Short mmCIF file of the C-alpha atoms (twelve columns), coordinates in Angstrom:
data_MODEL
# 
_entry.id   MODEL 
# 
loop_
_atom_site.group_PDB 
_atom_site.id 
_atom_site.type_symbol 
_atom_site.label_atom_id 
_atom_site.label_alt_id 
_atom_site.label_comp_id 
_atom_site.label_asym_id 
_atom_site.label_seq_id 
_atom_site.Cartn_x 
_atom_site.Cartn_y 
_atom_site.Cartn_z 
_atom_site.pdbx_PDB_model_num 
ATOM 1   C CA . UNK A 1   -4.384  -25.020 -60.194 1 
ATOM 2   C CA . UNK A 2   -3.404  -27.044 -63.341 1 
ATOM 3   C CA . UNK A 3   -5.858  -27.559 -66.550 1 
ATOM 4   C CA . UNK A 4   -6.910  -30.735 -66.288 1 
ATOM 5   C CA . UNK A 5   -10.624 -32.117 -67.720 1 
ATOM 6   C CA . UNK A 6   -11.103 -32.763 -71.310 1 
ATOM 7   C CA . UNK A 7   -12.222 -30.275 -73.871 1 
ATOM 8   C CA . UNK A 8   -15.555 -32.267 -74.343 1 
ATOM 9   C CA . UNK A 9   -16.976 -31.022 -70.876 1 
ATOM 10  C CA . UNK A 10  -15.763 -27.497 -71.748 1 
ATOM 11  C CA . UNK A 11  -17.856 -27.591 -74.872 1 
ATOM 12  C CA . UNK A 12  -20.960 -29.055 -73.709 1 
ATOM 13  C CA . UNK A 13  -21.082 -26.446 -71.249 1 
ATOM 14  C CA . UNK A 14  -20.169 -23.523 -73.301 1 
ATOM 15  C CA . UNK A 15  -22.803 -24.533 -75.452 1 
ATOM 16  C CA . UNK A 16  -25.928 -22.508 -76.127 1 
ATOM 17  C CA . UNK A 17  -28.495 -24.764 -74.079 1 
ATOM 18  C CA . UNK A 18  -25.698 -25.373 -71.231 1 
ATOM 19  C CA . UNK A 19  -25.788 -21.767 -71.074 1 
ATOM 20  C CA . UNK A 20  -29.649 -21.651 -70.980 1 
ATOM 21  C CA . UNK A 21  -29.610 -24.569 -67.895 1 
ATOM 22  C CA . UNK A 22  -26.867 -22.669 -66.200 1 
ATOM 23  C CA . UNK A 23  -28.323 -18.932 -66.344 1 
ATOM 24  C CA . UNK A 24  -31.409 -19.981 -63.630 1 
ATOM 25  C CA . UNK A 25  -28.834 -21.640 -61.190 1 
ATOM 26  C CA . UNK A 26  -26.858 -18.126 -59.375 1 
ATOM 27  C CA . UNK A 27  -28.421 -17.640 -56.400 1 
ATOM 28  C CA . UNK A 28  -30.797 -14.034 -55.975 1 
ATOM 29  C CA . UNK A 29  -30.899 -13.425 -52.386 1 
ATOM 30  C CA . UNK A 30  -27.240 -14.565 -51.466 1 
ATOM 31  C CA . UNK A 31  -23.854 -14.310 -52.775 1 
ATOM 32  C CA . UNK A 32  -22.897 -18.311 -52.566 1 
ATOM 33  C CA . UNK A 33  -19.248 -18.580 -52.494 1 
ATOM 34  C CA . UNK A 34  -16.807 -21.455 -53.285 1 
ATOM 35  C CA . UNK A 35  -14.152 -21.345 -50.141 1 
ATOM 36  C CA . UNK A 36  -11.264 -23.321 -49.056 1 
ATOM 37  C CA . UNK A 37  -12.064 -23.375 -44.625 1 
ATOM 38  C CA . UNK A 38  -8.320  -23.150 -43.519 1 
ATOM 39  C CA . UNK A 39  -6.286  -21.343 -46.729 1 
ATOM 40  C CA . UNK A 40  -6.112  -18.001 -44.319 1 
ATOM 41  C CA . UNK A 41  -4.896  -15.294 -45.446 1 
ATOM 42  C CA . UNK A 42  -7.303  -15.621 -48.842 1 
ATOM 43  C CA . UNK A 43  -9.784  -17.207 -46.673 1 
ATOM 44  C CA . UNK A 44  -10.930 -19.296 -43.729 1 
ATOM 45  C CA . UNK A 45  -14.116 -19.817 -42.118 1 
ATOM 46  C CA . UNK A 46  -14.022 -17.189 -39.656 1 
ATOM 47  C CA . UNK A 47  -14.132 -14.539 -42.194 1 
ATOM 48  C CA . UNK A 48  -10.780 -13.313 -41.302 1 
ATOM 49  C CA . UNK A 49  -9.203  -13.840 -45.116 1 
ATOM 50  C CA . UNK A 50  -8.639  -10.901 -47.762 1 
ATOM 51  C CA . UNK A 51  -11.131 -13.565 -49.734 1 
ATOM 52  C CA . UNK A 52  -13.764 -12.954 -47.260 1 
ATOM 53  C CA . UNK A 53  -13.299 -9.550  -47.300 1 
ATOM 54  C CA . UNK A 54  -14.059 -9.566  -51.086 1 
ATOM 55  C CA . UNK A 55  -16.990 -11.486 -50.792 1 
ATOM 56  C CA . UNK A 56  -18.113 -8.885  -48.014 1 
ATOM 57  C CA . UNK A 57  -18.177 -5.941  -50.196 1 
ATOM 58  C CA . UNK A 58  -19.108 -7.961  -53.379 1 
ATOM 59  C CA . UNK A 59  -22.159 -8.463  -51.334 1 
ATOM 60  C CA . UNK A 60  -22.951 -5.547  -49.873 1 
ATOM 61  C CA . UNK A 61  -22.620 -3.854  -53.582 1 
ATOM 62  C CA . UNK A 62  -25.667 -7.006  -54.923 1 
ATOM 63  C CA . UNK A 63  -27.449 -5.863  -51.296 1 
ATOM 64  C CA . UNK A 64  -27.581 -9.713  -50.355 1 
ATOM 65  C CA . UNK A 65  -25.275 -11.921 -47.951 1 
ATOM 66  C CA . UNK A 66  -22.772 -14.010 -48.403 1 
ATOM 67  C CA . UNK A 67  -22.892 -17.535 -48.034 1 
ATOM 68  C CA . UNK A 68  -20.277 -20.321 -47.537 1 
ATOM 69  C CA . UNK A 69  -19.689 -23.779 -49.381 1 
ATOM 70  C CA . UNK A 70  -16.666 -24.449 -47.668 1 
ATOM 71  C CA . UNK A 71  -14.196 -27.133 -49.290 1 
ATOM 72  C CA . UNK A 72  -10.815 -27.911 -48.838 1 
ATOM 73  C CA . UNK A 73  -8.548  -26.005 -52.104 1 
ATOM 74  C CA . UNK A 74  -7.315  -29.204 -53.887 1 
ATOM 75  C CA . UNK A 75  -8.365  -31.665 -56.381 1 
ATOM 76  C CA . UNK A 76  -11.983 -32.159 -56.794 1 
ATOM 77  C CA . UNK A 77  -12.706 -28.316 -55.139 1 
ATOM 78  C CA . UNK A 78  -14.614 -26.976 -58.419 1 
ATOM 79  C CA . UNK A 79  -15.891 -30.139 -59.683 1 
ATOM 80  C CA . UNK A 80  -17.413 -30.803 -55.522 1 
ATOM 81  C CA . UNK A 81  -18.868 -26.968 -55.282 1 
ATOM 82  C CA . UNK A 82  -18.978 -24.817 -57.963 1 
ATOM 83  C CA . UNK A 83  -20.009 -27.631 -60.528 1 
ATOM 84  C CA . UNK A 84  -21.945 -29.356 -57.943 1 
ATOM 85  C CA . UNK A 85  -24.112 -25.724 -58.211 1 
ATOM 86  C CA . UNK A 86  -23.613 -25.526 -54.353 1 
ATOM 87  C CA . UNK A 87  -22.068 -21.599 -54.677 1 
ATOM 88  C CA . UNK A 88  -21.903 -19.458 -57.613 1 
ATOM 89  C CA . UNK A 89  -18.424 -18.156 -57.621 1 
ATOM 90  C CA . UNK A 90  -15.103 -18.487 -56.478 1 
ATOM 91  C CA . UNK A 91  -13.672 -15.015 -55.283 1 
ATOM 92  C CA . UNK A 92  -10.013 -15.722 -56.169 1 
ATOM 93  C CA . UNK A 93  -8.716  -18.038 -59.116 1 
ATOM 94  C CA . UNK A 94  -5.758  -17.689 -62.012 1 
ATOM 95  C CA . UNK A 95  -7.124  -16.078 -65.292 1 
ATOM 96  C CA . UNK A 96  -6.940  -18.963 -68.085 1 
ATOM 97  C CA . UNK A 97  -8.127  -22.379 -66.249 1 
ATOM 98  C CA . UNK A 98  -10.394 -24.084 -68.238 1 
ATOM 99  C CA . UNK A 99  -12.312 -25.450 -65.351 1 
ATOM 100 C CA . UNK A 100 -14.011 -22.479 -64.324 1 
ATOM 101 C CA . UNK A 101 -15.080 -18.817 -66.716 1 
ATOM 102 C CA . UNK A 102 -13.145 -16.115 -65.514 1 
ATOM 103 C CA . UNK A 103 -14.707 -12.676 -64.583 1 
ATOM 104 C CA . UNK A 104 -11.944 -9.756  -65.717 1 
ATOM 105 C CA . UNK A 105 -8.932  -10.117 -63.397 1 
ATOM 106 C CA . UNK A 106 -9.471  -7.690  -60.441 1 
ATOM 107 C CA . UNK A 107 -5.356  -7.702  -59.528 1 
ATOM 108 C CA . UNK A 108 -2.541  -9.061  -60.789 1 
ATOM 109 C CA . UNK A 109 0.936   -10.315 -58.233 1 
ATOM 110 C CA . UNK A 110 4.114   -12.767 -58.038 1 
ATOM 111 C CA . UNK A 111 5.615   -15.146 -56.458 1 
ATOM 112 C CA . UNK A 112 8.290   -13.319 -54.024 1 
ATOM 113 C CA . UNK A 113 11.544  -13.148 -52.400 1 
ATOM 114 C CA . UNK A 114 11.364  -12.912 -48.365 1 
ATOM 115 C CA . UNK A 115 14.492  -12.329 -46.865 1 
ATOM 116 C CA . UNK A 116 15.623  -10.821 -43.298 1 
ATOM 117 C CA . UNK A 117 15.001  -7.073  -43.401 1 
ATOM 118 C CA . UNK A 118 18.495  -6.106  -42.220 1 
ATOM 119 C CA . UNK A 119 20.041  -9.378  -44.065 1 
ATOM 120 C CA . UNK A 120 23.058  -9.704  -46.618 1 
ATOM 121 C CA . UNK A 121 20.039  -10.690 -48.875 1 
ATOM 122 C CA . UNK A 122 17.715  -7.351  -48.063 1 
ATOM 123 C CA . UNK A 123 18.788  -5.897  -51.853 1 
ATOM 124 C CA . UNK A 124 18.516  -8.715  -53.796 1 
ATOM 125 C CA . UNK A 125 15.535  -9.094  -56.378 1 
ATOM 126 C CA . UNK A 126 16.044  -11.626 -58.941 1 
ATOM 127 C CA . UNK A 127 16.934  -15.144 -58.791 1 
ATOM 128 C CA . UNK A 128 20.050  -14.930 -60.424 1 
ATOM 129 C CA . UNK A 129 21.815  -12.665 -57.840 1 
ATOM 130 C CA . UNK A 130 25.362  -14.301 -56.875 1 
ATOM 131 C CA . UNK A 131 24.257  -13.604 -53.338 1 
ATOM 132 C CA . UNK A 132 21.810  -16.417 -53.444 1 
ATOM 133 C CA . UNK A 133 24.466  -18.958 -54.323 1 
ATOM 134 C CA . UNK A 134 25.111  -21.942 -51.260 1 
ATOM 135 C CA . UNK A 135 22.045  -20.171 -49.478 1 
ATOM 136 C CA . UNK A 136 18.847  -22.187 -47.958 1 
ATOM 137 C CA . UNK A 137 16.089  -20.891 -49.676 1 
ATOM 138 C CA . UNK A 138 12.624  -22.685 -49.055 1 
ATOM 139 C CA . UNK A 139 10.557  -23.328 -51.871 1 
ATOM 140 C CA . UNK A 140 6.812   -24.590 -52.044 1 
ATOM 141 C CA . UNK A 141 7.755   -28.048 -54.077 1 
ATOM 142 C CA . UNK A 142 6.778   -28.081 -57.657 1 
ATOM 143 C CA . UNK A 143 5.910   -24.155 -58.281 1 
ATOM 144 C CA . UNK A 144 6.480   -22.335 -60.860 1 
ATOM 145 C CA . UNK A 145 9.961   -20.591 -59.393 1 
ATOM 146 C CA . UNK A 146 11.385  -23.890 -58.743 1 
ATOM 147 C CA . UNK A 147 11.776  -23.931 -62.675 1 
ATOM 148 C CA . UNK A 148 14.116  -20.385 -62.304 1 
ATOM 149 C CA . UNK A 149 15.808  -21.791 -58.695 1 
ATOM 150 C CA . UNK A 150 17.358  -24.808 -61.330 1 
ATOM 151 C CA . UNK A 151 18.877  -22.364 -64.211 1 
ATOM 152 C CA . UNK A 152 20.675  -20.630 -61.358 1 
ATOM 153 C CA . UNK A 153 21.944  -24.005 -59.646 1 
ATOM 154 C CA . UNK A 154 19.712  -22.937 -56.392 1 
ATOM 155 C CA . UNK A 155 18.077  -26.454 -55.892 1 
ATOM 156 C CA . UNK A 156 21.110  -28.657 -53.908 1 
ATOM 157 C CA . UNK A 157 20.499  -26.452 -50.959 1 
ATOM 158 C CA . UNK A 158 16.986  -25.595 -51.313 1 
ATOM 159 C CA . UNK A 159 14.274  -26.780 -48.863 1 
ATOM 160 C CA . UNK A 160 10.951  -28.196 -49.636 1 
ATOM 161 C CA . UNK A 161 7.617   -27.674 -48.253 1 
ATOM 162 C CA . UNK A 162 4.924   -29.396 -49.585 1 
ATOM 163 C CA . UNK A 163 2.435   -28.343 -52.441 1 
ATOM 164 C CA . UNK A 164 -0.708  -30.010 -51.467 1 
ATOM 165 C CA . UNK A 165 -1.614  -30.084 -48.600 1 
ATOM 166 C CA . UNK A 166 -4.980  -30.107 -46.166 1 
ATOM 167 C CA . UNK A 167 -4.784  -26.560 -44.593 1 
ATOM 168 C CA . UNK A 168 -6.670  -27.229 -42.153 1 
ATOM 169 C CA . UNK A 169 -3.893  -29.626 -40.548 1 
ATOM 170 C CA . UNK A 170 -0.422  -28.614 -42.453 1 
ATOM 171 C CA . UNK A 171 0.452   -24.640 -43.348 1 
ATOM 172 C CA . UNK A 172 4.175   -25.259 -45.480 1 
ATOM 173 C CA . UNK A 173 3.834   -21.611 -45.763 1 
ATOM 174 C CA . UNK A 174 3.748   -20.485 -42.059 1 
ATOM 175 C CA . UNK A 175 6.448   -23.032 -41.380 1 
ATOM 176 C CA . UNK A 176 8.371   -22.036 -43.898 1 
ATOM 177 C CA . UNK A 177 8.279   -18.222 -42.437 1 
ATOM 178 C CA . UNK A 178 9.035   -19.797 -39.426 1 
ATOM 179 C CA . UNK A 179 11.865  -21.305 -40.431 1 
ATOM 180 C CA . UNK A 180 13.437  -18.401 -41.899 1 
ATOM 181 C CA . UNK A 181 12.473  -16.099 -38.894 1 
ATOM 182 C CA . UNK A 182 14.249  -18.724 -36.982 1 
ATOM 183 C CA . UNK A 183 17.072  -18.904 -38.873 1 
ATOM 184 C CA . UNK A 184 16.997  -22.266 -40.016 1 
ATOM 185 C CA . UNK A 185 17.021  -20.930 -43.760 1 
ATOM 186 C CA . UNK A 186 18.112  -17.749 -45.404 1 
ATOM 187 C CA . UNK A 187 15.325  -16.842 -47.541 1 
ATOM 188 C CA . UNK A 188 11.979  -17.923 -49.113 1 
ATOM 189 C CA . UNK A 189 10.164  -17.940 -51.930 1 
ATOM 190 C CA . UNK A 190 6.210   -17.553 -51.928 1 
ATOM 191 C CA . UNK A 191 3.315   -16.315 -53.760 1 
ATOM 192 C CA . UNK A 192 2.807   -12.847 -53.076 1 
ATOM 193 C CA . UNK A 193 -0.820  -12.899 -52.043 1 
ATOM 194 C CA . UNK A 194 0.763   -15.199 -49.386 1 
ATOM 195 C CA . UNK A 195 3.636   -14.015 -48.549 1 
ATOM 196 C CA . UNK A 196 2.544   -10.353 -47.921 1 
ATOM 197 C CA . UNK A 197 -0.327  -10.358 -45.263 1 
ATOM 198 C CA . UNK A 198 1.834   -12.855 -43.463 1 
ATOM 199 C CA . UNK A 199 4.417   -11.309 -43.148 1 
ATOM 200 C CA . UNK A 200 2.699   -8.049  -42.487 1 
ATOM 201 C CA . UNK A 201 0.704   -9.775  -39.515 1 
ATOM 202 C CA . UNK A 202 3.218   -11.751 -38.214 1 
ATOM 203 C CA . UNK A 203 6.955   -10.827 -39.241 1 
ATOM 204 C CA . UNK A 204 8.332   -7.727  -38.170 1 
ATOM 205 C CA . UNK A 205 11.612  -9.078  -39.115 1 
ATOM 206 C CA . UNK A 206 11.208  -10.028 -42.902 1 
ATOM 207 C CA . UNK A 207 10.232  -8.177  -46.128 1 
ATOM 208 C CA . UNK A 208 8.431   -9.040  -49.406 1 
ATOM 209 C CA . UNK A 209 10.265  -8.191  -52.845 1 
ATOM 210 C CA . UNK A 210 8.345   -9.460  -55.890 1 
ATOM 211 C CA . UNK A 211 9.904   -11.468 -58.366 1 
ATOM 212 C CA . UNK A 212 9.390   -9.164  -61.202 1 
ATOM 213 C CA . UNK A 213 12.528  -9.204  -63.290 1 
ATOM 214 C CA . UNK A 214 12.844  -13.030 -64.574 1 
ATOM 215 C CA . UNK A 215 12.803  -12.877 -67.855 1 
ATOM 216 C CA . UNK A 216 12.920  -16.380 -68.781 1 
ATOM 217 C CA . UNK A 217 10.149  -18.882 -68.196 1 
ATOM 218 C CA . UNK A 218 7.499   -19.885 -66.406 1 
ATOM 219 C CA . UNK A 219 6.303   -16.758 -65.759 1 
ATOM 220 C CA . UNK A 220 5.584   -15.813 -61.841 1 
ATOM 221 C CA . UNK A 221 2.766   -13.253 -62.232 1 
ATOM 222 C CA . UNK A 222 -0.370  -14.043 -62.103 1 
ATOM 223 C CA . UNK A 223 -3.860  -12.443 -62.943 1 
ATOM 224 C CA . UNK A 224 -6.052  -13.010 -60.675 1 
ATOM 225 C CA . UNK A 225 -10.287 -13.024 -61.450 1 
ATOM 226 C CA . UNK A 226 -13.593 -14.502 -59.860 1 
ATOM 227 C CA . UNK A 227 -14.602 -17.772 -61.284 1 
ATOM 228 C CA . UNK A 228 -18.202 -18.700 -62.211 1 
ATOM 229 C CA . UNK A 229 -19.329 -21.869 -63.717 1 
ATOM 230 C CA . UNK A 230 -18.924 -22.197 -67.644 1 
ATOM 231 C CA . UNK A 231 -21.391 -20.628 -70.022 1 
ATOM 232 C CA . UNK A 232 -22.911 -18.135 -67.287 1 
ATOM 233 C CA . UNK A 233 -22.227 -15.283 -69.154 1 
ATOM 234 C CA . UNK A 234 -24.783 -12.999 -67.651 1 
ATOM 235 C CA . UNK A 235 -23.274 -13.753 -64.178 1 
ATOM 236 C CA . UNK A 236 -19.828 -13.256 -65.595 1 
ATOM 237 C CA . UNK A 237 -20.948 -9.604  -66.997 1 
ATOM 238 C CA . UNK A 238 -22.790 -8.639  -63.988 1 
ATOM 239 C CA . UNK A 239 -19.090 -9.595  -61.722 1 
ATOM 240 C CA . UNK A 240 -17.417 -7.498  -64.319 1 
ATOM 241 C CA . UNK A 241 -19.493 -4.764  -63.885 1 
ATOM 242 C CA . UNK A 242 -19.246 -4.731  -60.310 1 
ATOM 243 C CA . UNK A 243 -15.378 -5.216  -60.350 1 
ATOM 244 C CA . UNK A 244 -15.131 -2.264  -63.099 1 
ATOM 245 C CA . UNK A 245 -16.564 0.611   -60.949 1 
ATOM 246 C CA . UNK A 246 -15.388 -1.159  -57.256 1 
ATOM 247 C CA . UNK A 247 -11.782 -1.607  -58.314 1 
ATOM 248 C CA . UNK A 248 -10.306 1.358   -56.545 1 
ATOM 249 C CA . UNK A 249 -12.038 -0.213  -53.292 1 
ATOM 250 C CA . UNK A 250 -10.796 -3.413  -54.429 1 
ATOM 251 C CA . UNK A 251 -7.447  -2.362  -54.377 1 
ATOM 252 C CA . UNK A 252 -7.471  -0.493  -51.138 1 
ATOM 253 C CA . UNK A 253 -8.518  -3.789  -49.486 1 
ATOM 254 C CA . UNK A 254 -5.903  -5.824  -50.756 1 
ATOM 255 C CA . UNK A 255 -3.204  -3.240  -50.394 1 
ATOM 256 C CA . UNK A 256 -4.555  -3.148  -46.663 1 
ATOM 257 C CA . UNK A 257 -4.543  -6.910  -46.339 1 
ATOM 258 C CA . UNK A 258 -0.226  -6.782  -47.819 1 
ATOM 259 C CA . UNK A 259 -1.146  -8.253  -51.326 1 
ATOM 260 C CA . UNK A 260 1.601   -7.412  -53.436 1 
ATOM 261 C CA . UNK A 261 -0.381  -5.459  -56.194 1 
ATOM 262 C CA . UNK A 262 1.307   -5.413  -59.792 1 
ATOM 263 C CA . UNK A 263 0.502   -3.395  -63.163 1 
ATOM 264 C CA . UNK A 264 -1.116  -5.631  -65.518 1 
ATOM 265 C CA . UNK A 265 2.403   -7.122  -67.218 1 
ATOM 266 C CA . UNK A 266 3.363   -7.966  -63.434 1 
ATOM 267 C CA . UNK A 267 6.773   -5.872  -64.217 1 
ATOM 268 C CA . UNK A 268 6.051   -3.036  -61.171 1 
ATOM 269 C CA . UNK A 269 4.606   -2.022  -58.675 1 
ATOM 270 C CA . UNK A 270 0.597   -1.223  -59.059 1 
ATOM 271 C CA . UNK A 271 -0.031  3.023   -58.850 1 
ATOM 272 C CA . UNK A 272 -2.678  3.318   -56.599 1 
ATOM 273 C CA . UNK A 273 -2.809  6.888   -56.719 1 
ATOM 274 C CA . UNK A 274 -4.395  6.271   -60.471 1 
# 
């Protein structure tokens, strides 16, 4: 999600009284939630996502339930729930974004390489590999590693699959695993957090390497927090708090779900044994 609304609305509402007007509007007896319906495997309204999950044991830790304002992910999602003060949090947005206050990130990942398991491509893990030259590589259009796919002259080949999109009626991810399970292209290139409980669920065949060795930007790992509304702080803290002594649970739950799970530089593998 791109910054996009003017500095103006950012200070108004990081202002003392916006903060005083805000404080009184998080819910006490349920844990509202800001949720894209049909962005499975984050979240979907059957509960089935690693989103929901979150939410689940955010709520059982606050001893209230959760509760949905579903909306479709794409432009106007915070300004039509969590600035409408229809939910009080997002469970799963970029750290940085002015549009929302982040909570402390609670895992960080990157984008991926999935390639055929027992493919010429199985040992390859950065973009620059010769062995990617003249391949088919699908790409979600206009993401970050279609920046890194152009220094190594991997774009005349490359397929595209859309960006935006209404989930609930177009998935360019599954269709792009299909395609490569198929054998239509030769590898793809997806955001971990995507890539990994798909594949886990559905693709015997295929494996997830993280892109963690480009050394050139944009960067392709990503922090990943909670997002509240500007200026409530005392939420924010209270999220912290709960994300501070929950994050070994945290991570067991996304590591369960096939999240990718970095260190906090996105350059290896997370120790969960720490």
């Amino acid at each position: 999600m791109a910054n996009r609304f003017a500095a103006l609305i950012c200070a108004l509402i990081l202002s003392g009284g916006a903060q005083a007007q805000t404080s009184d509007l998080v819910s006490k007896t349920a844990l509202r939630v800001c949720a894209d319906p049909a962005n499975y495997p984050m979240s979907d309204n059957e509960g089935t996502g690693f989103e929901n999950q979150l939410a689940d044991l955010i709520a059982s830790k606050l001893d209230v339930p959760v509760q949905y304002t579903w909306y479709p992910m794409a432009t106007g999602f915070i300004r039509n729930s969590l600035r409408a003060n229809r939910c009080d949090v997002v469970m799963g947005y970029a750290q940085g974004h002015e549009l929302v206050l982040n909570t402390n990130h609670y895992y960080t990942s990157a984008y991926t390489l999935v390639v055929p398991t027992d493919g010429a491509l199985a040992d390859v893990n950065t973009l620059s590999d010769p062995a990617l030259q003249d391949k088919v590589i699908g790409i979600i259009a206009g993401s970050p590693p279609a920046t890194h796919m152009a220094r190594n002259g991997l774009l005349p080949k490359a397929k595209a699959y859309n960006l935006v999109v209404d989930r609930r009626h177009e998935s360019p991810a599954i269709d792009m695993l299909d395609d490569l399970a198929a054998g239509k292209n030769d590898a793809a290139i997806l955001w971990g957090p995507i890539a990994g409980p798909l594949v886990k669920q559905g693709y015997p065949g295929l494996q997830v390497t993280p892109l963690t060795r480009e050394e050139l930007p944009p960067r392709l790992f990503f922090r990943i927090t909670m997002g509240v509304r500007q200026g409530e702080k005392v939420w924010q803290r209270k999220l912290n708090s709960l994300i501070r002594r929950n994050q070994a649970e945290i991570n067991v739950l996304l590591d369960e779900a096939g999240v990718p799970l970095l260190n906090d530089m996105g350059t290896e593998p997370l120790d969960l044994s720490k």
